[in-house]
Amino acid sequence: MEKVVILGLIFSILVVGWILATGQWAYGNVVGPLVNNSKLPKLEITYINAYNTPQGLCLIMNITDIDGPDAYPASAPLMEIYNANHTFVMFLNSSQISNDTVKIIQAPWNANKKDSVNWYSGFVVILGSEGQFHLLIKGVHLAPGKYYVKLYTPAISTGREAVASFSIT
């Protein structure tokens, strides 16, 4: 074989080895991830209060994203409100969350990050930010007692869902 062909084959083998090694290192695409740095989002309800009004239930929640990727915000397209013995259970889907949210207040330390609600994703919270969401659920009046709110985040196990309790007096 000619010297140029041999050098070309060696160079080709080195390039293919480089591509496979960097692909394995960065993405785990050769034999699976060696170290998976992917994080699933984790929402947390840091404050909750609720009370009945003549129009319906007013629910105020501070929601923060405490873990997950920085590339995209966490979302909660489904919210469950229930009492301790599950005799009352109510679900709000993403469009209902969007329609019932009357006010969003950003925490002063992250005013440049815009937590929001929309019809597709429900609550949208950016990593490290905290927003106070005010919901007015029209036509719903809760009896006195202890209630819970659970926010369902896609791809998260039920043990990692955001849960908080509030009381109606």
GROMACS .gro file of N, CA and C in nm:
model
  507
    1MET      N    1   0.084  -0.118   0.000
    1MET     CA    2   0.000   0.000   0.000
    1MET      C    3   0.088   0.124   0.000
    2GLU      N    4   0.030   0.226  -0.050
    2GLU     CA    5   0.104   0.351  -0.055
    2GLU      C    6   0.105   0.417   0.081
    3LYS      N    7   0.203   0.500   0.100
    3LYS     CA    8   0.220   0.571   0.227
    3LYS      C    9   0.101   0.664   0.255
    4VAL      N   10   0.046   0.728   0.153
    4VAL     CA   11  -0.066   0.821   0.170
    4VAL      C   12  -0.192   0.745   0.213
    5VAL      N   13  -0.215   0.627   0.156
    5VAL     CA   14  -0.332   0.547   0.191
    5VAL      C   15  -0.322   0.501   0.336
    6ILE      N   16  -0.203   0.459   0.378
    6ILE     CA   17  -0.184   0.413   0.517
    6ILE      C   18  -0.206   0.529   0.614
    7LEU      N   19  -0.152   0.646   0.584
    7LEU     CA   20  -0.172   0.763   0.670
    7LEU      C   21  -0.321   0.803   0.672
    8GLY      N   22  -0.387   0.792   0.559
    8GLY     CA   23  -0.529   0.824   0.552
    8GLY      C   24  -0.612   0.729   0.637
    9LEU      N   25  -0.580   0.599   0.634
    9LEU     CA   26  -0.652   0.501   0.717
    9LEU      C   27  -0.627   0.527   0.866
   10ILE      N   28  -0.503   0.556   0.903
   10ILE     CA   29  -0.472   0.584   1.044
   10ILE      C   30  -0.546   0.710   1.089
   11PHE      N   31  -0.544   0.813   1.005
   11PHE     CA   32  -0.614   0.937   1.039
   11PHE      C   33  -0.764   0.912   1.051
   12SER      N   34  -0.820   0.832   0.960
   12SER     CA   35  -0.964   0.801   0.965
   12SER      C   36  -0.999   0.725   1.092
   13ILE      N   37  -0.916   0.630   1.131
   13ILE     CA   38  -0.941   0.554   1.254
   13ILE      C   39  -0.935   0.646   1.375
   14LEU      N   40  -0.837   0.738   1.377
   14LEU     CA   41  -0.827   0.833   1.488
   14LEU      C   42  -0.949   0.926   1.494
   15VAL      N   43  -0.996   0.972   1.380
   15VAL     CA   44  -1.113   1.061   1.377
   15VAL      C   45  -1.237   0.986   1.425
   16VAL      N   46  -1.258   0.864   1.378
   16VAL     CA   47  -1.373   0.785   1.422
   16VAL      C   48  -1.363   0.758   1.572
   17GLY      N   49  -1.245   0.724   1.622
   17GLY     CA   50  -1.226   0.703   1.766
   17GLY      C   51  -1.254   0.829   1.845
   18TRP      N   52  -1.209   0.944   1.794
   18TRP     CA   53  -1.235   1.073   1.861
   18TRP      C   54  -1.385   1.102   1.867
   19ILE      N   55  -1.454   1.080   1.757
   19ILE     CA   56  -1.599   1.104   1.753
   19ILE      C   57  -1.672   1.013   1.850
   20LEU      N   58  -1.638   0.884   1.851
   20LEU     CA   59  -1.704   0.791   1.943
   20LEU      C   60  -1.672   0.824   2.089
   21ALA      N   61  -1.548   0.860   2.118
   21ALA     CA   62  -1.509   0.891   2.256
   21ALA      C   63  -1.578   1.018   2.305
   22THR      N   64  -1.582   1.123   2.223
   22THR     CA   65  -1.648   1.246   2.268
   22THR      C   66  -1.799   1.226   2.275
   23GLY      N   67  -1.856   1.147   2.185
   23GLY     CA   68  -1.999   1.117   2.192
   23GLY      C   69  -2.033   1.040   2.318
   24GLN      N   70  -1.948   0.945   2.355
   24GLN     CA   71  -1.971   0.869   2.479
   24GLN      C   72  -1.956   0.960   2.600
   25TRP      N   73  -1.854   1.040   2.599
   25TRP     CA   74  -1.827   1.127   2.713
   25TRP      C   75  -1.938   1.232   2.732
   26ALA      N   76  -1.979   1.293   2.622
   26ALA     CA   77  -2.074   1.404   2.632
   26ALA      C   78  -2.219   1.359   2.637
   27TYR      N   79  -2.254   1.255   2.562
   27TYR     CA   80  -2.395   1.220   2.548
   27TYR      C   81  -2.429   1.076   2.584
   28GLY      N   82  -2.330   0.991   2.602
   28GLY     CA   83  -2.359   0.851   2.633
   28GLY      C   84  -2.423   0.778   2.518
   29ASN      N   85  -2.385   0.811   2.394
   29ASN     CA   86  -2.455   0.753   2.280
   29ASN      C   87  -2.387   0.631   2.220
   30VAL      N   88  -2.280   0.581   2.279
   30VAL     CA   89  -2.214   0.462   2.226
   30VAL      C   90  -2.260   0.339   2.304
   31VAL      N   91  -2.233   0.336   2.432
   31VAL     CA   92  -2.271   0.221   2.515
   31VAL      C   93  -2.359   0.263   2.631
   32GLY      N   94  -2.424   0.377   2.620
   32GLY     CA   95  -2.509   0.426   2.727
   32GLY      C   96  -2.434   0.526   2.812
   33PRO      N   97  -2.506   0.601   2.893
   33PRO     CA   98  -2.441   0.706   2.970
   33PRO      C   99  -2.349   0.649   3.079
   34LEU      N  100  -2.229   0.702   3.086
   34LEU     CA  101  -2.139   0.667   3.194
   34LEU      C  102  -2.176   0.747   3.319
   35VAL      N  103  -2.203   0.875   3.300
   35VAL     CA  104  -2.250   0.962   3.407
   35VAL      C  105  -2.365   1.042   3.350
   36ASN      N  106  -2.482   1.032   3.410
   36ASN     CA  107  -2.597   1.104   3.361
   36ASN      C  108  -2.617   1.229   3.444
   37ASN      N  109  -2.590   1.344   3.386
   37ASN     CA  110  -2.606   1.470   3.455
   37ASN      C  111  -2.746   1.529   3.438
   38SER      N  112  -2.836   1.457   3.374
   38SER     CA  113  -2.971   1.507   3.354
   38SER      C  114  -3.044   1.510   3.488
   39LYS      N  115  -3.118   1.615   3.508
   39LYS     CA  116  -3.194   1.629   3.632
   39LYS      C  117  -3.341   1.647   3.597
   40LEU      N  118  -3.425   1.581   3.672
   40LEU     CA  119  -3.568   1.600   3.655
   40LEU      C  120  -3.611   1.720   3.739
   41PRO      N  121  -3.705   1.797   3.690
   41PRO     CA  122  -3.748   1.914   3.767
   41PRO      C  123  -3.820   1.875   3.896
   42LYS      N  124  -3.810   1.961   3.996
   42LYS     CA  125  -3.881   1.939   4.121
   42LYS      C  126  -3.940   2.071   4.167
   43LEU      N  127  -4.072   2.077   4.163
   43LEU     CA  128  -4.143   2.195   4.212
   43LEU      C  129  -4.167   2.180   4.361
   44GLU      N  130  -4.176   2.293   4.429
   44GLU     CA  131  -4.206   2.294   4.571
   44GLU      C  132  -4.301   2.410   4.600
   45ILE      N  133  -4.400   2.384   4.681
   45ILE     CA  134  -4.493   2.489   4.726
   45ILE      C  135  -4.440   2.539   4.860
   46THR      N  136  -4.388   2.661   4.863
   46THR     CA  137  -4.327   2.714   4.985
   46THR      C  138  -4.426   2.788   5.074
   47TYR      N  139  -4.539   2.827   5.019
   47TYR     CA  140  -4.642   2.896   5.096
   47TYR      C  141  -4.776   2.868   5.030
   48ILE      N  142  -4.878   2.850   5.113
   48ILE     CA  143  -5.012   2.830   5.058
   48ILE      C  144  -5.114   2.886   5.157
   49ASN      N  145  -5.217   2.948   5.102
   49ASN     CA  146  -5.327   2.999   5.182
   49ASN      C  147  -5.452   2.994   5.094
   50ALA      N  148  -5.565   2.970   5.156
   50ALA     CA  149  -5.690   2.965   5.080
   50ALA      C  150  -5.804   3.012   5.169
   51TYR      N  151  -5.902   3.071   5.102
   51TYR     CA  152  -6.022   3.115   5.174
   51TYR      C  153  -6.136   3.125   5.074
   52ASN      N  154  -6.257   3.111   5.127
   52ASN     CA  155  -6.377   3.122   5.045
   52ASN      C  156  -6.414   3.269   5.026
   53THR      N  157  -6.453   3.306   4.906
   53THR     CA  158  -6.505   3.438   4.875
   53THR      C  159  -6.645   3.419   4.816
   54PRO      N  160  -6.721   3.525   4.800
   54PRO     CA  161  -6.854   3.509   4.737
   54PRO      C  162  -6.845   3.452   4.595
   55GLN      N  163  -6.738   3.481   4.522
   55GLN     CA  164  -6.724   3.430   4.385
   55GLN      C  165  -6.677   3.285   4.381
   56GLY      N  166  -6.600   3.242   4.482
   56GLY     CA  167  -6.546   3.106   4.484
   56GLY      C  168  -6.425   3.096   4.575
   57LEU      N  169  -6.345   2.994   4.553
   57LEU     CA  170  -6.226   2.968   4.635
   57LEU      C  171  -6.109   3.051   4.586
   58CYS      N  172  -6.048   3.128   4.676
   58CYS     CA  173  -5.926   3.202   4.645
   58CYS      C  174  -5.809   3.122   4.700
   59LEU      N  175  -5.717   3.083   4.613
   59LEU     CA  176  -5.602   3.001   4.649
   59LEU      C  177  -5.475   3.078   4.614
   60ILE      N  178  -5.388   3.097   4.712
   60ILE     CA  179  -5.262   3.170   4.692
   60ILE      C  180  -5.148   3.073   4.721
   61MET      N  181  -5.057   3.055   4.624
   61MET     CA  182  -4.945   2.962   4.640
   61MET      C  183  -4.816   3.026   4.592
   62ASN      N  184  -4.709   3.007   4.670
   62ASN     CA  185  -4.575   3.039   4.622
   62ASN      C  186  -4.516   2.908   4.571
   63ILE      N  187  -4.477   2.907   4.443
   63ILE     CA  188  -4.421   2.787   4.381
   63ILE      C  189  -4.280   2.819   4.334
   64THR      N  190  -4.187   2.728   4.363
   64THR     CA  191  -4.049   2.744   4.318
   64THR      C  192  -4.001   2.614   4.255
   65ASP      N  193  -3.906   2.625   4.164
   65ASP     CA  194  -3.842   2.509   4.101
   65ASP      C  195  -3.706   2.493   4.169
   66ILE      N  196  -3.691   2.391   4.253
   66ILE     CA  197  -3.569   2.377   4.331
   66ILE      C  198  -3.465   2.287   4.266
   67ASP      N  199  -3.502   2.213   4.162
   67ASP     CA  200  -3.406   2.124   4.097
   67ASP      C  201  -3.451   2.099   3.954
   68GLY      N  202  -3.355   2.071   3.870
   68GLY     CA  203  -3.389   2.039   3.733
   68GLY      C  204  -3.299   2.111   3.636
   69PRO      N  205  -3.322   2.093   3.509
   69PRO     CA  206  -3.237   2.156   3.408
   69PRO      C  207  -3.262   2.306   3.400
   70ASP      N  208  -3.157   2.378   3.370
   70ASP     CA  209  -3.168   2.523   3.356
   70ASP      C  210  -3.213   2.562   3.215
   71ALA      N  211  -3.214   2.466   3.125
   71ALA     CA  212  -3.243   2.497   2.985
   71ALA      C  213  -3.391   2.526   2.961
   72TYR      N  214  -3.478   2.469   3.041
   72TYR     CA  215  -3.620   2.494   3.021
   72TYR      C  216  -3.691   2.490   3.157
   73PRO      N  217  -3.801   2.561   3.170
   73PRO     CA  218  -3.871   2.568   3.299
   73PRO      C  219  -3.948   2.440   3.330
   74ALA      N  220  -3.976   2.421   3.458
   74ALA     CA  221  -4.062   2.310   3.501
   74ALA      C  222  -4.207   2.351   3.484
   75SER      N  223  -4.292   2.254   3.466
   75SER     CA  224  -4.434   2.284   3.450
   75SER      C  225  -4.517   2.188   3.535
   76ALA      N  226  -4.636   2.231   3.565
   76ALA     CA  227  -4.733   2.148   3.637
   76ALA      C  228  -4.867   2.163   3.566
   77PRO      N  229  -4.895   2.076   3.470
   77PRO     CA  230  -5.020   2.089   3.394
   77PRO      C  231  -5.143   2.032   3.464
   78LEU      N  232  -5.125   1.978   3.584
   78LEU     CA  233  -5.239   1.921   3.656
   78LEU      C  234  -5.225   1.951   3.805
   79MET      N  235  -5.334   1.997   3.865
   79MET     CA  236  -5.335   2.027   4.008
   79MET      C  237  -5.453   1.952   4.071
   80GLU      N  238  -5.427   1.892   4.186
   80GLU     CA  239  -5.531   1.820   4.259
   80GLU      C  240  -5.552   1.888   4.394
   81ILE      N  241  -5.677   1.908   4.429
   81ILE     CA  242  -5.714   1.960   4.561
   81ILE      C  243  -5.801   1.852   4.626
   82TYR      N  244  -5.763   1.810   4.747
   82TYR     CA  245  -5.838   1.704   4.814
   82TYR      C  246  -5.832   1.722   4.965
   83ASN      N  247  -5.926   1.659   5.035
   83ASN     CA  248  -5.923   1.665   5.180
   83ASN      C  249  -5.855   1.540   5.235
   84ALA      N  250  -5.838   1.534   5.367
   84ALA     CA  251  -5.757   1.429   5.428
   84ALA      C  252  -5.813   1.289   5.403
   85ASN      N  253  -5.943   1.272   5.403
   85ASN     CA  254  -5.999   1.139   5.382
   85ASN      C  255  -6.047   1.115   5.238
   86HIS      N  256  -6.010   1.202   5.148
   86HIS     CA  257  -6.041   1.191   5.005
   86HIS      C  258  -6.191   1.186   4.974
   87THR      N  259  -6.273   1.246   5.061
   87THR     CA  260  -6.416   1.255   5.028
   87THR      C  261  -6.441   1.371   4.932
   88PHE      N  262  -6.348   1.465   4.926
   88PHE     CA  263  -6.354   1.573   4.828
   88PHE      C  264  -6.226   1.569   4.747
   89VAL      N  265  -6.238   1.554   4.617
   89VAL     CA  266  -6.124   1.555   4.526
   89VAL      C  267  -6.161   1.638   4.405
   90MET      N  268  -6.074   1.730   4.369
   90MET     CA  269  -6.098   1.815   4.252
   90MET      C  270  -5.968   1.828   4.174
   91PHE      N  271  -5.975   1.812   4.043
   91PHE     CA  272  -5.860   1.828   3.956
   91PHE      C  273  -5.878   1.951   3.870
   92LEU      N  274  -5.770   2.026   3.851
   92LEU     CA  275  -5.768   2.137   3.755
   92LEU      C  276  -5.664   2.104   3.650
   93ASN      N  277  -5.705   2.102   3.523
   93ASN     CA  278  -5.608   2.078   3.417
   93ASN      C  279  -5.541   2.210   3.378
   94SER      N  280  -5.451   2.205   3.282
   94SER     CA  281  -5.371   2.323   3.247
   94SER      C  282  -5.456   2.440   3.199
   95SER      N  283  -5.560   2.415   3.122
   95SER     CA  284  -5.642   2.527   3.075
   95SER      C  285  -5.724   2.587   3.190
   96GLN      N  286  -5.769   2.505   3.283
   96GLN     CA  287  -5.842   2.557   3.399
   96GLN      C  288  -5.747   2.636   3.490
   97ILE      N  289  -5.625   2.587   3.508
   97ILE     CA  290  -5.525   2.661   3.586
   97ILE      C  291  -5.501   2.797   3.523
   98SER      N  292  -5.485   2.799   3.392
   98SER     CA  293  -5.461   2.924   3.321
   98SER      C  294  -5.580   3.020   3.333
   99ASN      N  295  -5.700   2.969   3.318
   99ASN     CA  296  -5.820   3.053   3.327
   99ASN      C  297  -5.845   3.105   3.468
  100ASP      N  298  -5.814   3.024   3.570
  100ASP     CA  299  -5.844   3.062   3.708
  100ASP      C  300  -5.734   3.147   3.772
  101THR      N  301  -5.617   3.156   3.712
  101THR     CA  302  -5.510   3.239   3.768
  101THR      C  303  -5.539   3.385   3.738
  102VAL      N  304  -5.553   3.464   3.845
  102VAL     CA  305  -5.589   3.605   3.828
  102VAL      C  306  -5.470   3.699   3.850
  103LYS      N  307  -5.362   3.647   3.913
  103LYS     CA  308  -5.249   3.734   3.941
  103LYS      C  309  -5.124   3.649   3.965
  104ILE      N  310  -5.009   3.697   3.915
  104ILE     CA  311  -4.880   3.633   3.940
  104ILE      C  312  -4.785   3.741   3.989
  105ILE      N  313  -4.724   3.717   4.104
  105ILE     CA  314  -4.627   3.812   4.160
  105ILE      C  315  -4.491   3.743   4.164
  106GLN      N  316  -4.392   3.802   4.100
  106GLN     CA  317  -4.257   3.748   4.102
  106GLN      C  318  -4.187   3.787   4.231
  107ALA      N  319  -4.102   3.699   4.282
  107ALA     CA  320  -4.022   3.732   4.400
  107ALA      C  321  -3.925   3.844   4.362
  108PRO      N  322  -3.894   3.935   4.454
  108PRO     CA  323  -3.809   4.050   4.420
  108PRO      C  324  -3.670   4.011   4.369
  109TRP      N  325  -3.616   3.898   4.416
  109TRP     CA  326  -3.480   3.861   4.375
  109TRP      C  327  -3.474   3.801   4.235
  110ASN      N  328  -3.585   3.771   4.174
  110ASN     CA  329  -3.583   3.717   4.039
  110ASN      C  330  -3.689   3.783   3.951
  111ALA      N  331  -3.696   3.914   3.959
  111ALA     CA  332  -3.797   3.986   3.881
  111ALA      C  333  -3.774   3.975   3.731
  112ASN      N  334  -3.650   3.943   3.690
  112ASN     CA  335  -3.623   3.930   3.547
  112ASN      C  336  -3.668   3.795   3.491
  113LYS      N  337  -3.694   3.697   3.578
  113LYS     CA  338  -3.746   3.568   3.533
  113LYS      C  339  -3.898   3.575   3.539
  114LYS      N  340  -3.963   3.528   3.438
  114LYS     CA  341  -4.108   3.544   3.429
  114LYS      C  342  -4.178   3.409   3.442
  115ASP      N  343  -4.213   3.374   3.566
  115ASP     CA  344  -4.298   3.257   3.586
  115ASP      C  345  -4.436   3.291   3.529
  116SER      N  346  -4.505   3.190   3.481
  116SER     CA  347  -4.630   3.219   3.411
  116SER      C  348  -4.724   3.099   3.419
  117VAL      N  349  -4.838   3.113   3.356
  117VAL     CA  350  -4.932   3.002   3.334
  117VAL      C  351  -4.972   3.007   3.187
  118ASN      N  352  -5.001   2.891   3.132
  118ASN     CA  353  -5.056   2.888   2.997
  118ASN      C  354  -5.147   2.767   2.982
  119TRP      N  355  -5.223   2.762   2.874
  119TRP     CA  356  -5.323   2.658   2.854
  119TRP      C  357  -5.262   2.521   2.832
  120TYR      N  358  -5.137   2.515   2.790
  120TYR     CA  359  -5.074   2.386   2.759
  120TYR      C  360  -4.997   2.330   2.879
  121SER      N  361  -4.920   2.415   2.949
  121SER     CA  362  -4.830   2.368   3.054
  121SER      C  363  -4.881   2.393   3.195
  122GLY      N  364  -4.988   2.467   3.212
  122GLY     CA  365  -5.033   2.500   3.347
  122GLY      C  366  -4.938   2.599   3.411
  123PHE      N  367  -4.887   2.566   3.531
  123PHE     CA  368  -4.788   2.651   3.596
  123PHE      C  369  -4.653   2.632   3.528
  124VAL      N  370  -4.585   2.741   3.497
  124VAL     CA  371  -4.453   2.737   3.435
  124VAL      C  372  -4.358   2.813   3.528
  125VAL      N  373  -4.260   2.739   3.585
  125VAL     CA  374  -4.169   2.796   3.684
  125VAL      C  375  -4.025   2.771   3.641
  126ILE      N  376  -3.947   2.877   3.636
  126ILE     CA  377  -3.808   2.870   3.593
  126ILE      C  378  -3.720   2.829   3.711
  127LEU      N  379  -3.615   2.750   3.684
  127LEU     CA  380  -3.525   2.701   3.787
  127LEU      C  381  -3.472   2.814   3.874
  128GLY      N  382  -3.488   2.801   4.004
  128GLY     CA  383  -3.436   2.899   4.099
  128GLY      C  384  -3.526   3.018   4.122
  129SER      N  385  -3.635   3.028   4.049
  129SER     CA  386  -3.725   3.143   4.069
  129SER      C  387  -3.840   3.102   4.159
  130GLU      N  388  -3.912   3.203   4.206
  130GLU     CA  389  -4.030   3.177   4.288
  130GLU      C  390  -4.137   3.278   4.250
  131GLY      N  391  -4.254   3.227   4.225
  131GLY     CA  392  -4.366   3.313   4.191
  131GLY      C  393  -4.485   3.285   4.281
  132GLN      N  394  -4.560   3.388   4.309
  132GLN     CA  395  -4.682   3.372   4.388
  132GLN      C  396  -4.799   3.375   4.290
  133PHE      N  397  -4.874   3.266   4.288
  133PHE     CA  398  -4.986   3.249   4.196
  133PHE      C  399  -5.116   3.264   4.274
  134HIS      N  400  -5.202   3.354   4.228
  134HIS     CA  401  -5.333   3.376   4.289
  134HIS      C  402  -5.438   3.316   4.196
  135LEU      N  403  -5.512   3.220   4.246
  135LEU     CA  404  -5.617   3.157   4.168
  135LEU      C  405  -5.752   3.187   4.231
  136LEU      N  406  -5.850   3.212   4.148
  136LEU     CA  407  -5.988   3.227   4.192
  136LEU      C  408  -6.069   3.120   4.120
  137ILE      N  409  -6.104   3.014   4.193
  137ILE     CA  410  -6.177   2.902   4.135
  137ILE      C  411  -6.325   2.930   4.157
  138LYS      N  412  -6.389   2.981   4.054
  138LYS     CA  413  -6.528   3.027   4.064
  138LYS      C  414  -6.624   2.912   4.088
  139GLY      N  415  -6.720   2.939   4.177
  139GLY     CA  416  -6.824   2.842   4.205
  139GLY      C  417  -6.786   2.731   4.302
  140VAL      N  418  -6.663   2.730   4.351
  140VAL     CA  419  -6.619   2.627   4.445
  140VAL      C  420  -6.607   2.690   4.583
  141HIS      N  421  -6.678   2.636   4.679
  141HIS     CA  422  -6.669   2.680   4.819
  141HIS      C  423  -6.640   2.557   4.903
  142LEU      N  424  -6.532   2.559   4.978
  142LEU     CA  425  -6.491   2.445   5.058
  142LEU      C  426  -6.546   2.454   5.199
  143ALA      N  427  -6.583   2.341   5.253
  143ALA     CA  428  -6.628   2.332   5.392
  143ALA      C  429  -6.506   2.346   5.484
  144PRO      N  430  -6.525   2.389   5.606
  144PRO     CA  431  -6.411   2.400   5.698
  144PRO      C  432  -6.340   2.265   5.714
  145GLY      N  433  -6.207   2.272   5.720
  145GLY     CA  434  -6.127   2.151   5.735
  145GLY      C  435  -5.990   2.168   5.674
  146LYS      N  436  -5.915   2.059   5.675
  146LYS     CA  437  -5.779   2.058   5.620
  146LYS      C  438  -5.781   2.000   5.480
  147TYR      N  439  -5.714   2.068   5.387
  147TYR     CA  440  -5.709   2.027   5.248
  147TYR      C  441  -5.564   2.023   5.201
  148TYR      N  442  -5.543   1.953   5.091
  148TYR     CA  443  -5.410   1.939   5.033
  148TYR      C  444  -5.414   1.979   4.887
  149VAL      N  445  -5.303   2.033   4.839
  149VAL     CA  446  -5.285   2.063   4.697
  149VAL      C  447  -5.165   1.983   4.650
  150LYS      N  448  -5.181   1.916   4.538
  150LYS     CA  449  -5.071   1.841   4.477
  150LYS      C  450  -5.055   1.889   4.334
  151LEU      N  451  -4.931   1.923   4.297
  151LEU     CA  452  -4.900   1.965   4.161
  151LEU      C  453  -4.831   1.849   4.089
  152TYR      N  454  -4.887   1.808   3.977
  152TYR     CA  455  -4.832   1.698   3.900
  152TYR      C  456  -4.739   1.752   3.792
  153THR      N  457  -4.613   1.710   3.797
  153THR     CA  458  -4.512   1.749   3.699
  153THR      C  459  -4.486   1.630   3.608
  154PRO      N  460  -4.484   1.648   3.476
  154PRO     CA  461  -4.460   1.535   3.386
  154PRO      C  462  -4.327   1.467   3.414
  155ALA      N  463  -4.325   1.333   3.401
  155ALA     CA  464  -4.207   1.248   3.414
  155ALA      C  465  -4.153   1.240   3.556
  156ILE      N  466  -4.230   1.282   3.655
  156ILE     CA  467  -4.185   1.278   3.794
  156ILE      C  468  -4.263   1.171   3.867
  157SER      N  469  -4.195   1.096   3.952
  157SER     CA  470  -4.265   0.995   4.033
  157SER      C  471  -4.354   1.065   4.135
  158THR      N  472  -4.454   0.996   4.181
  158THR     CA  473  -4.551   1.058   4.272
  158THR      C  474  -4.489   1.098   4.405
  159GLY      N  475  -4.378   1.036   4.443
  159GLY     CA  476  -4.312   1.074   4.566
  159GLY      C  477  -4.241   1.209   4.559
  160ARG      N  478  -4.215   1.258   4.439
  160ARG     CA  479  -4.145   1.386   4.421
  160ARG      C  480  -4.240   1.501   4.386
  161GLU      N  481  -4.370   1.474   4.380
  161GLU     CA  482  -4.466   1.579   4.346
  161GLU      C  483  -4.473   1.683   4.457
  162ALA      N  484  -4.501   1.806   4.421
  162ALA     CA  485  -4.516   1.914   4.519
  162ALA      C  486  -4.650   1.899   4.589
  163VAL      N  487  -4.647   1.891   4.721
  163VAL     CA  488  -4.769   1.877   4.801
  163VAL      C  489  -4.763   1.978   4.915
  164ALA      N  490  -4.875   2.044   4.942
  164ALA     CA  491  -4.885   2.137   5.054
  164ALA      C  492  -5.027   2.129   5.110
  165SER      N  493  -5.041   2.169   5.235
  165SER     CA  494  -5.173   2.165   5.298
  165SER      C  495  -5.215   2.305   5.342
  166PHE      N  496  -5.346   2.323   5.347
  166PHE     CA  497  -5.403   2.448   5.395
  166PHE      C  498  -5.532   2.416   5.470
  167SER      N  499  -5.578   2.510   5.550
  167SER     CA  500  -5.700   2.491   5.626
  167SER      C  501  -5.802   2.598   5.590
  168ILE      N  502  -5.927   2.557   5.587
  168ILE     CA  503  -6.038   2.650   5.569
  168ILE      C  504  -6.109   2.659   5.704
  169THR      N  505  -6.126   2.781   5.752
  169THR     CA  506  -6.192   2.797   5.882
  169THR      C  507  -6.332   2.850   5.865
   0.00000   0.00000   0.00000
